[in-house]
CSV table of C-alpha atoms and ligand atoms in Angstrom, one decimal:
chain,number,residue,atom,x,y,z
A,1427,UNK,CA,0.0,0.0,0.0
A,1428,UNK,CA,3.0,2.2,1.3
A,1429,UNK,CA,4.9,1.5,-2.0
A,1430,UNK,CA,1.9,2.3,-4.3
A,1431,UNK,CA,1.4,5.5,-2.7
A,1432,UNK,CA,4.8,6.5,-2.9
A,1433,UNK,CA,4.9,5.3,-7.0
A,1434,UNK,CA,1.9,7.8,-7.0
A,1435,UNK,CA,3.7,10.6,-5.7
A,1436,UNK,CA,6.3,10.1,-7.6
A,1437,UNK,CA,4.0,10.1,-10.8
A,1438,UNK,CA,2.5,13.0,-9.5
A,1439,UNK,CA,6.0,15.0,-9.3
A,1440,UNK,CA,7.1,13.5,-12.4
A,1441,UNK,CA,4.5,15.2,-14.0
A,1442,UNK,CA,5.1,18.1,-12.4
A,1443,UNK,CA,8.6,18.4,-13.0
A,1444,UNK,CA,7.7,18.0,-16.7
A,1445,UNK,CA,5.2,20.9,-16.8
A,1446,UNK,CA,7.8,22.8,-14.9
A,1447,UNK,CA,10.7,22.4,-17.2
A,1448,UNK,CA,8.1,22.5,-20.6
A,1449,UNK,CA,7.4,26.2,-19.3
A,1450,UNK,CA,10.5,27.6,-18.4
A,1451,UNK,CA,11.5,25.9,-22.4
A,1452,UNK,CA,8.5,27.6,-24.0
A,1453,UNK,CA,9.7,31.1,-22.4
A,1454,UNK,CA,13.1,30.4,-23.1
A,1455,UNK,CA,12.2,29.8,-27.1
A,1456,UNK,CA,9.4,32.5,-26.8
A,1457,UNK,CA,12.1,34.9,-25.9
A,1458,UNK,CA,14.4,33.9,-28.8
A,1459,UNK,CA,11.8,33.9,-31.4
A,1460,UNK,CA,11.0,37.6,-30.2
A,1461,UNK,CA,14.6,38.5,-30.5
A,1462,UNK,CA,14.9,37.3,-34.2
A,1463,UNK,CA,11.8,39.0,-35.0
A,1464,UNK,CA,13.6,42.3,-33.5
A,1465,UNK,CA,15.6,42.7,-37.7
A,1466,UNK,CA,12.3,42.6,-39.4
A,1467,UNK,CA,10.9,45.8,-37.2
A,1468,UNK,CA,13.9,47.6,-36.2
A,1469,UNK,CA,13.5,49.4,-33.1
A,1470,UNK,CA,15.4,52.2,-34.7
A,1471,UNK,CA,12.3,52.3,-37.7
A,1472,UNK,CA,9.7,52.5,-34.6
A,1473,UNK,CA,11.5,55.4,-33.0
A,1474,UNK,CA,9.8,58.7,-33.7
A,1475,UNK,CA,11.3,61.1,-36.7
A,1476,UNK,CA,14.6,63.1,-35.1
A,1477,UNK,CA,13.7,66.4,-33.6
A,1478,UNK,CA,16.2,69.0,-34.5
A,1479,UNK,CA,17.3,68.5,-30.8
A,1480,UNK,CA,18.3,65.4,-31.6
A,1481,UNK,CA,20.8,66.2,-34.0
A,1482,UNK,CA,24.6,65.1,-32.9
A,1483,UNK,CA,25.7,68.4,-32.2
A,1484,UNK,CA,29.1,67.1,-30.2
A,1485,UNK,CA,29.7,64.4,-32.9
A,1486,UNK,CA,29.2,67.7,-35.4
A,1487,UNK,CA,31.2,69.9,-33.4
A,1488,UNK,CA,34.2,67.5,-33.3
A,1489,UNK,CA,33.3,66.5,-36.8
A,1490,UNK,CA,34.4,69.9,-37.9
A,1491,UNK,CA,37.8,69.5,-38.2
A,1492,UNK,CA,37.1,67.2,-40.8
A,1493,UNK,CA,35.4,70.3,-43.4
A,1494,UNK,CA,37.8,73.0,-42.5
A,1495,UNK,CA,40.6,69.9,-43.7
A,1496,UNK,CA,38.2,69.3,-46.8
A,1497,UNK,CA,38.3,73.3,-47.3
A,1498,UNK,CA,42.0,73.6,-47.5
A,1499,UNK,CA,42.2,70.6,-50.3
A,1500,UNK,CA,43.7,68.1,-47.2
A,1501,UNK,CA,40.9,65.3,-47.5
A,1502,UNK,CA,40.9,62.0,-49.9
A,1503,UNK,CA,38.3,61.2,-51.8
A,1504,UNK,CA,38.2,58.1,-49.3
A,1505,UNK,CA,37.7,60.1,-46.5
A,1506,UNK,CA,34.9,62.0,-48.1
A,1507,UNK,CA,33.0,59.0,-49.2
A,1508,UNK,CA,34.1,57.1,-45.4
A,1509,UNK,CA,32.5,60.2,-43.5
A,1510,UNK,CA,29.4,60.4,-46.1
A,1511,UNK,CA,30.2,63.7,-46.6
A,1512,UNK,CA,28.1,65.6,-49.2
A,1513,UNK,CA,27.3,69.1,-51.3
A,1514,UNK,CA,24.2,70.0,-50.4
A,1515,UNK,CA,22.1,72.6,-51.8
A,1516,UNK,CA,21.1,75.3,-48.9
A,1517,UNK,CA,18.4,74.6,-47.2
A,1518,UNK,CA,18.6,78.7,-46.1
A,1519,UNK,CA,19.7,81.7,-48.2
A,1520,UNK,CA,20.7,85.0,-46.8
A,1521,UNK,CA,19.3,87.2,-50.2
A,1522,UNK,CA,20.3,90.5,-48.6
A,1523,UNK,CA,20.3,93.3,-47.9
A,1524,UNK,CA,23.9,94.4,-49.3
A,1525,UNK,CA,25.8,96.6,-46.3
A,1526,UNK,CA,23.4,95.1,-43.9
A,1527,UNK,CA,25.5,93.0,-42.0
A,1528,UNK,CA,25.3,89.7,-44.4
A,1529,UNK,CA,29.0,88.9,-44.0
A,1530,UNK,CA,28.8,89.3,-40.0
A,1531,UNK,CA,25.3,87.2,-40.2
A,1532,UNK,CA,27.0,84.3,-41.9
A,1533,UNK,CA,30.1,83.9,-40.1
A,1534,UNK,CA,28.0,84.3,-36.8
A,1535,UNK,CA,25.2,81.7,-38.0
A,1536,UNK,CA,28.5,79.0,-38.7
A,1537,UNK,CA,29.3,79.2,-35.4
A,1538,UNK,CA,26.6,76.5,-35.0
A,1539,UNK,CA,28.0,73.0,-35.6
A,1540,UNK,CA,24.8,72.2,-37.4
A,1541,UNK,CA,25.7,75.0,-40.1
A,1542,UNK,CA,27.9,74.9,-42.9
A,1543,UNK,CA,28.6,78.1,-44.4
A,1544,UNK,CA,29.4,78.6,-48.7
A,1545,UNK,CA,32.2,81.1,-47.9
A,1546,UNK,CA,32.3,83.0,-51.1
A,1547,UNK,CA,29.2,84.5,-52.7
A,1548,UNK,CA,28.2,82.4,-55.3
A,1549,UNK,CA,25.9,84.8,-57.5
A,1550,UNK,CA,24.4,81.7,-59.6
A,1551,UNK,CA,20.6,83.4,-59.3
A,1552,UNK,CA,21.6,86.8,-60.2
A,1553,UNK,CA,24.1,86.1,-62.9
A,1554,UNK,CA,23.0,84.6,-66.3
A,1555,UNK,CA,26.3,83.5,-67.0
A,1556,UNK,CA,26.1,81.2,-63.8
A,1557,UNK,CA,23.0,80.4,-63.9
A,1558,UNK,CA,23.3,78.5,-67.7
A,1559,UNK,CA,26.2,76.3,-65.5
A,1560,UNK,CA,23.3,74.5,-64.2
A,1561,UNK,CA,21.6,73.0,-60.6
A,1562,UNK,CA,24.9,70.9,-60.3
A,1563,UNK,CA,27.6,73.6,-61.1
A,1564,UNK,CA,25.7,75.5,-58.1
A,1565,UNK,CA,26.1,72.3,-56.2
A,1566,UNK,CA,29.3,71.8,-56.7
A,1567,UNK,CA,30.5,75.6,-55.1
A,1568,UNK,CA,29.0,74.8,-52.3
A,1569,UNK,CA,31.2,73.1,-49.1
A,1570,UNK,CA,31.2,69.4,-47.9
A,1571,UNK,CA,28.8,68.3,-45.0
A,1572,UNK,CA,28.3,66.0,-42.8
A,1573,UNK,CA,24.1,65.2,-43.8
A,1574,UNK,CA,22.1,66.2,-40.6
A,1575,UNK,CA,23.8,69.6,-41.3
A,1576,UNK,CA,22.6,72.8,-43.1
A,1577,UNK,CA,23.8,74.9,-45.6
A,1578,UNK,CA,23.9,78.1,-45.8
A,1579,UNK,CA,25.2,80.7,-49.0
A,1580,UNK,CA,24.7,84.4,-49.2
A,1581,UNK,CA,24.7,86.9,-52.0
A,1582,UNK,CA,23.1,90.1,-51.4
A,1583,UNK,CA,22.8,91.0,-55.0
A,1584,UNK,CA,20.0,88.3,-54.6
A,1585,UNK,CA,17.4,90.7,-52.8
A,1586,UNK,CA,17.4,93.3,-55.5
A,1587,UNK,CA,17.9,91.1,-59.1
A,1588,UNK,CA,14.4,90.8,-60.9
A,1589,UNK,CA,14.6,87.3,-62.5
A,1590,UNK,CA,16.0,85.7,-58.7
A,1591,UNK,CA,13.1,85.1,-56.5
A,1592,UNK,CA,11.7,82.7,-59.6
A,1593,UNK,CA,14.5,81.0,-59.8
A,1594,UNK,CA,14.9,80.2,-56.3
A,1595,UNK,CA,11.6,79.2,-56.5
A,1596,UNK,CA,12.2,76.8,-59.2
A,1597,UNK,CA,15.3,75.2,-56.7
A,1598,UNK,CA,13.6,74.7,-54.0
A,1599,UNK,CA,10.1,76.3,-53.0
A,1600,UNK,CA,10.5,76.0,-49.4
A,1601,UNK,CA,13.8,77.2,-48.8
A,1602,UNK,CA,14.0,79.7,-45.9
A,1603,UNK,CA,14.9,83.0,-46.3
A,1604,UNK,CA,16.6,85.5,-44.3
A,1605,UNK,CA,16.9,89.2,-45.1
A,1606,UNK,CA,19.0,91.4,-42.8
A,1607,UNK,CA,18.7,95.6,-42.9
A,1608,UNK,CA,19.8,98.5,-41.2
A,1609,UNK,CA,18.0,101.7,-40.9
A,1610,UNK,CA,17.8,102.7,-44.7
A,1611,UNK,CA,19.8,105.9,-44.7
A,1612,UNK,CA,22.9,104.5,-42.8
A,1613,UNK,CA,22.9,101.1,-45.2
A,1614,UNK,CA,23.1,103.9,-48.0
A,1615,UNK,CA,25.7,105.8,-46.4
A,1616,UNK,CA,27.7,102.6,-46.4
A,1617,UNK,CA,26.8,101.1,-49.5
A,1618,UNK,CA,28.4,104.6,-51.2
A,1619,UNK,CA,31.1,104.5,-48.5
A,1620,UNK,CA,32.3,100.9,-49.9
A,1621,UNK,CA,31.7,102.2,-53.6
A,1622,UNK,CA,34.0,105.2,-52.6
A,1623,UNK,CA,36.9,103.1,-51.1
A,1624,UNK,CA,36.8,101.3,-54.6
A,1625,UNK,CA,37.0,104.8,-56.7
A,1626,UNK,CA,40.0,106.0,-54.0
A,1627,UNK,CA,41.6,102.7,-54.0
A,1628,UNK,CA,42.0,103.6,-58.0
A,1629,UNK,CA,42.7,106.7,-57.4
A,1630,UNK,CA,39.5,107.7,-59.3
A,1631,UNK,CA,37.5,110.7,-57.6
A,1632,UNK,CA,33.8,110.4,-56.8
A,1633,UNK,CA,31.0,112.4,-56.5
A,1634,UNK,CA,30.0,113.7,-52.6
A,1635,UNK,CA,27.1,111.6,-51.1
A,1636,UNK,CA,24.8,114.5,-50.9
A,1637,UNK,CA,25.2,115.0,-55.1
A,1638,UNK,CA,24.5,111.4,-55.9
A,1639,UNK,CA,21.5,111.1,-53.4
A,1640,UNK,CA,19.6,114.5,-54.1
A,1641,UNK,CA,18.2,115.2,-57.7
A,1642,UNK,CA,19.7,119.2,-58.3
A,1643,UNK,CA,16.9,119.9,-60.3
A,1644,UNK,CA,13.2,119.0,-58.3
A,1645,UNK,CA,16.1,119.1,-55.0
A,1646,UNK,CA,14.1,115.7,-54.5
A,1647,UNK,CA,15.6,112.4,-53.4
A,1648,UNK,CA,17.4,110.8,-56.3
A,1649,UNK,CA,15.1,107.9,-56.7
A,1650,UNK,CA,17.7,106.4,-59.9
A,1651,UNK,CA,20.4,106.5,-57.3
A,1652,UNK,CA,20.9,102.7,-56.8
A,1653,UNK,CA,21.8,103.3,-52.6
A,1654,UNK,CA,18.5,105.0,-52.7
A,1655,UNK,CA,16.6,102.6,-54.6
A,1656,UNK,CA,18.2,99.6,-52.5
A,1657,UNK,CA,17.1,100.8,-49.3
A,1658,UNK,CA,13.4,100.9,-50.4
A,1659,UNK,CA,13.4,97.5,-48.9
A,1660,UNK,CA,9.3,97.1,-49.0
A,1661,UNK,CA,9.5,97.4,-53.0
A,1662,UNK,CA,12.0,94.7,-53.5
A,1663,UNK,CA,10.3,92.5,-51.1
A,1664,UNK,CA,6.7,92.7,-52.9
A,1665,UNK,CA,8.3,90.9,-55.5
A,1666,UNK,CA,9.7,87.9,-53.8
A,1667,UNK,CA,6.3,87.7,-51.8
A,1668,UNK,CA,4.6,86.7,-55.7
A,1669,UNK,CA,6.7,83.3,-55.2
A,1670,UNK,CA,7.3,82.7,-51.3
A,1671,UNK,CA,4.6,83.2,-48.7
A,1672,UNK,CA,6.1,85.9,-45.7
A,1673,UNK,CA,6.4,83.2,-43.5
A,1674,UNK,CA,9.4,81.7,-45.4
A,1675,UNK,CA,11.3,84.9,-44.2
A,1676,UNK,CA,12.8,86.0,-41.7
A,1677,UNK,CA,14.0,89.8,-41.3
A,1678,UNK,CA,17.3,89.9,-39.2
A,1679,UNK,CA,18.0,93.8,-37.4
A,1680,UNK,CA,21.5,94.6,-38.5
A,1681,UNK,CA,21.6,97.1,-36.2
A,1682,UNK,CA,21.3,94.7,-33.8
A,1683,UNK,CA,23.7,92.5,-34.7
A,1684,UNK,CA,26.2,95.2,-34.6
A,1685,UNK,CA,25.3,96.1,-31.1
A,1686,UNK,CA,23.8,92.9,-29.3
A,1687,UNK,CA,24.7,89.6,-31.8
A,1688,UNK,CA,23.3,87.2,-29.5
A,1689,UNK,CA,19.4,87.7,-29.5
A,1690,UNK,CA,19.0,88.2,-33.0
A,1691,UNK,CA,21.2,84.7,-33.9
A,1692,UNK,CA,19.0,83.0,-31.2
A,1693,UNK,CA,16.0,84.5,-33.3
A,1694,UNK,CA,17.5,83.0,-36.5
A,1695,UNK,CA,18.1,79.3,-34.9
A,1696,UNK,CA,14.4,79.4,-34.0
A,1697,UNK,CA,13.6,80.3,-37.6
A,1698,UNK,CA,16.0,77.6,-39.2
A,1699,UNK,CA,14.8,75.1,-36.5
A,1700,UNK,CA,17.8,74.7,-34.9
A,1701,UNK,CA,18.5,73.9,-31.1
A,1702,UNK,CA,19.9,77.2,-29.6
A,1703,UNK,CA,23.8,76.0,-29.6
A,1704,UNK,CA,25.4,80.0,-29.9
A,1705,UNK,CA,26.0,81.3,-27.1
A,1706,UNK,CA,27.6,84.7,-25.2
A,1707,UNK,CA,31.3,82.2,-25.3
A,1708,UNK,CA,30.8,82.7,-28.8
A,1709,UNK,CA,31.2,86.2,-29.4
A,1710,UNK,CA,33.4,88.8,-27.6
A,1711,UNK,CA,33.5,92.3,-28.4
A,1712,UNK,CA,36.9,94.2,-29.5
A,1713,UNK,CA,37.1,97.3,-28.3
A,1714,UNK,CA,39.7,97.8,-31.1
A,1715,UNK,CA,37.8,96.6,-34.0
A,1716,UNK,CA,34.9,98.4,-32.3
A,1717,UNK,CA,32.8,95.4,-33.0
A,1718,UNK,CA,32.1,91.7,-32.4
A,1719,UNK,CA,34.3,88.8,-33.0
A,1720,UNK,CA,33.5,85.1,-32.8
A,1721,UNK,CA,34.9,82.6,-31.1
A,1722,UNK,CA,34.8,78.6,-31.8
A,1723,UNK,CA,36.7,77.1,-29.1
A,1724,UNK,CA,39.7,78.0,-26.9
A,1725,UNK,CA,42.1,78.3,-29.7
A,1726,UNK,CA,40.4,79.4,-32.6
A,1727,UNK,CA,38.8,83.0,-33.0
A,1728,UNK,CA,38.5,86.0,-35.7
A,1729,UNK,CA,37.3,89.1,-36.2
A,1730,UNK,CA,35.8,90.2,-39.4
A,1731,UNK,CA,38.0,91.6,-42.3
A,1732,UNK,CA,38.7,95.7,-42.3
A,1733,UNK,CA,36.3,96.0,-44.8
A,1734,UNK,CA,33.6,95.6,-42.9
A,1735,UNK,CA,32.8,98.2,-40.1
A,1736,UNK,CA,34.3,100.9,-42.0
A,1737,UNK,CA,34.1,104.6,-41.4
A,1738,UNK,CA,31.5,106.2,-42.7
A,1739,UNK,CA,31.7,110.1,-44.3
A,1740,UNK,CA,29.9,113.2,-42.5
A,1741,UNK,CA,26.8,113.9,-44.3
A,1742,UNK,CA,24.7,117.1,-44.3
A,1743,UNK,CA,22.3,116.5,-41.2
A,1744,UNK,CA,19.3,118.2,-43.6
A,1745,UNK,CA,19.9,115.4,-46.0
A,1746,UNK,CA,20.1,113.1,-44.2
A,1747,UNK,CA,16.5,114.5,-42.8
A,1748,UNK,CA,15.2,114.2,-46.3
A,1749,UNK,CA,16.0,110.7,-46.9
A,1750,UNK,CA,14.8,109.8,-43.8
A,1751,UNK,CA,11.4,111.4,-44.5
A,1752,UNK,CA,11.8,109.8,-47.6
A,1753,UNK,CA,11.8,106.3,-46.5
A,1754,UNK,CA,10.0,106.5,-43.8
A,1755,UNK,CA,6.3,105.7,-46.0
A,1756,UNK,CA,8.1,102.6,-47.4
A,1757,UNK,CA,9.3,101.9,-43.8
A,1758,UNK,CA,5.8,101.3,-42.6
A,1759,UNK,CA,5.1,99.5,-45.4
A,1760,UNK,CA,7.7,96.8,-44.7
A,1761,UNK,CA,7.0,96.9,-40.8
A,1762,UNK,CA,3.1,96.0,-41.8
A,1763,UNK,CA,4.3,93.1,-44.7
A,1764,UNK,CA,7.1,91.6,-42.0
A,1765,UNK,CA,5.5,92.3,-38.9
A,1766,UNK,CA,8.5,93.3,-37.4
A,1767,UNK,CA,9.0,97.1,-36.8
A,1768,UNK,CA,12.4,99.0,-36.1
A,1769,UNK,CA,12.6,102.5,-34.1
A,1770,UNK,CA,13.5,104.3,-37.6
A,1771,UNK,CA,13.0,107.5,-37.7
B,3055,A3P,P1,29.8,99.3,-42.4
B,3055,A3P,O1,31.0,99.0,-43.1
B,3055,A3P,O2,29.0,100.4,-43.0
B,3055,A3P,O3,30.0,99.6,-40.9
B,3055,A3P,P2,27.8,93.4,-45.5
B,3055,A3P,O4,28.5,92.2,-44.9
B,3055,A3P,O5,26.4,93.1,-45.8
B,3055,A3P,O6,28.6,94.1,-46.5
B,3055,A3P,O7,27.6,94.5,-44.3
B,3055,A3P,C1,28.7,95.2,-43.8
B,3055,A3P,C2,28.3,95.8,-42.5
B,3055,A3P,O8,28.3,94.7,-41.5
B,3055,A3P,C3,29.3,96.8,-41.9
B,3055,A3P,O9,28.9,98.0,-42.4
B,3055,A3P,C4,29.2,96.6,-40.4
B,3055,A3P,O10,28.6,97.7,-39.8
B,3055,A3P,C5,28.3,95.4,-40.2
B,3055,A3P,N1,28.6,94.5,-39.2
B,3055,A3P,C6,27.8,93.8,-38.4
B,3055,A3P,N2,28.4,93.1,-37.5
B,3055,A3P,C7,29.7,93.2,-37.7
B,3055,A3P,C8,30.9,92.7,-37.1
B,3055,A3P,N3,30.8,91.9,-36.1
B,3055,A3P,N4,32.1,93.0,-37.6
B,3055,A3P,C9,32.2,93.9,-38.6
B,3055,A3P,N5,31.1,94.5,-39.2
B,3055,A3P,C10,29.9,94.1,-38.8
C-alpha cells in the first residue's frame, strides 16, 4: 500500500517536474523567437522622426575639423566617401540686404555645428552666366557636410535682381529665407562708403554723397540712385512675396547684430529650427575693431575683415533729414508686410 502511494507521488512529481521544465522551455524559445523578430521591425524604424534636438551636435562639433581639412584641399576622396560627406544645396539663403551685415550674419550663423557656411558669394541666381552652369555647377561651389547639417550661402545682389526670386523658387520652393537691414539711410551711407573706397583705391575721384542722393533739379531724393533705390526695402520685397509666402522669411536687425549679436542669432536658430547651440562664449567684443568677434573654441577666434565696419563720411544733417522722410512711408510699409517694426526714424 506504502509503495503504491509512494509510485503515485512520484508520478505525481514527475508530472510536475515536466510541466515545470516544458514552461521555463517555451519562455526560453518564446524569448528567442521575439529577439529574431527584432531585424524585421527595427527598433530604430519605430523610433519617432529626429527632432532638430536630436541632431549630434558634439559628434558635429568634433566633426568639424574634418570640413575645414576638406576646405583647405587636405581630405581624400576616401575620406569624403568614409564620413558620407556631401554638397548639399542650402536649405537657407541670406538674399540680402547688401551693407546690412550679411557677411557678419553668416560667419555668426557658422558658429553653429549644425551650419555649414558657402564662404564665397556664389551669385548663380543673379548672374546669367552662372545660372546657364546648371543646378549641379551650383552644387558643386558649395562646401562638404556632414548630412544632418545645413547649408547656408549668401549673396546680397539676390534681394534686388528681378529674374532671382523665380528661380529660387524653381530650386527649391520651401527654402528659408533670411533678409537682414539696417536703418535705410545708414545702409546707404555705407553702400556709397564701400563704392567710394573702390573709386579712392583707383585713385579715381567720386562724386560727394549729398550729389548722388539729391536730384539738383526738383532738390528731391534721387530715386535712380541705386543706394536709394536699395534701401526701399518694402519694393524689392513685394516681389519675392509673388513666389514665397512671408512666412518663409525672416528679417534679421543689423543694427542689432552690430550692437547685441546674440538675440537676433537665437531668433535666426528658432527660424531655421535649430537647437539654440550660440551662445555669449561665442562672441566677444573688440574694443579695437569696435565690433564683435566670434569665437569657436579655446584656440580658434577672428574678427571680421577691415572691410567691414568701416568709417562712414559726415553727411549734411538736412539730407540726411530728407532721406529719412523719404523712407519713412516705405518703412511702414515693410513693418506691416514683415510684422517686425524698427525704431527708424
Ligand atoms: P559698415 O562698413 O557700414 O560699418 P555686409 O557684410 O552686408 O557688406 O555688411 C557690412 C556691415 O556689417 C558693416 O557696415 C558693419 O557695420 C556690419 N557688421 C555687423 N556686424 C559686424 C561685425 N561683427 N564686424 C564687422 N562688421 C559688422
Amino acid at each position: 500500500m506504502l509503495f503504491k502511494q509512494q509510485a503515485l507521488l512520484r508520478q505525481k512529481l514527475f508530472v510536475l517536474g515536466s510541466l515545470a521544465i516544458g514552461s521555463v522551455l517555451y519562455l526560453v524559445a518564446r524569448v528567442g523567437t521575439l529577439d529574431r523578430l527584432q531585424p524585421i521591425c527595427p527598433v530604430d524604424s519605430r523610433l519617432p522622426t529626429p527632432e532638430p534636438e536630436q541632431i549630434p551636435l558634439r559628434t558635429l562639433q568634433f566633426k568639424r575639423g574634418l570640413l575645414h581639412e576638406i576646405r583647405k584641399g587636405n581630405a581624400t576622396k576616401e575620406q569624403i566617401r568614409l564620413h558620407n560627406l556631401v554638397q548639399q544645396l542650402p536649405q537657407a539663403i541670406i538674399i540680402g540686404v547688401r551693407k546690412g551685415g550679411t557677411r557678419a550674419l553668416l560667419e555668426m550663423l557658422n558658429l553653429h555645428p549644425a551650419v555649414v557656411k558657402a564662404s564665397q558669394e556664389i551669385h548663380f541666381f543673379d548672374n546669367d552666366q552662372n545660372y546657364a552652369r546648371g543646378i549641379d555647377w551650383y552644387r558643386g561651389k558649395m562646401p562638404f557636410s556632414f548630412p544632418q547639417q545645413i547649408t547656408i550661402e549668401k549673396s546680397p545682389a539676390y534681394f534686388i535682381t528681378e529674374e532671382v526670386p523665380e528661380r529660387i523658387f524653381k530650386m527649391n520652393s520651401s527654402i528659408k529665407l533670411l533678409i537682414i537691414v539696417r536703418e535705410p539711410t545708414t545702409r546707404a551711407v555705407s553702400d556709397y562708403t564701400q563704392v567710394l573706397e573702390g573709386k579712392e583705391r583707383k585713385n579715381k575721384t567720386y562724386h560727394k554723397f549729398e550729389k548722388l542722393v539729391i536730384d539738383t533739379n526738383t532738390c528731391e531724393v534721387n530715386t535712380k540712385y541705386k543706394a536709394v533705390r536699395t534701401s526701399i526695402y518694402t519694393k524689392h520685397l513685394e516681389r519675392w512675396l509673388k513666389y514665397f509666402p512671408v512666412e518663409q522669411f525672416h528679417i534679421v536687425d543689423g543694427d542689432r547684430l552690430i550692437t547685441d549679436p546674440l538675440p537676433e542669432l537665437q531668433l535666426v536658430e528658432r527660424f531655421l529650427n535649430l537647437p539654440s547651440r550660440i551662445s555669449q562664449y561665442n562672441l566677444y567684443f573688440n574694443a579695437t575693431r569696435g565690433f564683435y568677434c566670434l569665437r569657436f573654441n579655446i584656440v580658434f577666434n577672428k574678427c571680421l575683415a577691415g572691410s567691414k565696419g568701416r568709417t562712414h563720411p559726415e553727411v549734411d544733417p538736412s539730407v540726411v533729414t530728407k532721406l529719412q522722410k523719404f523712407f519713412h512711408p516705405f518703412n511702414q510699409k515693410f513693418y506691416q508686410i514683415t510684422g517686425r517694426t524698427f525704431n527708424w526714424p
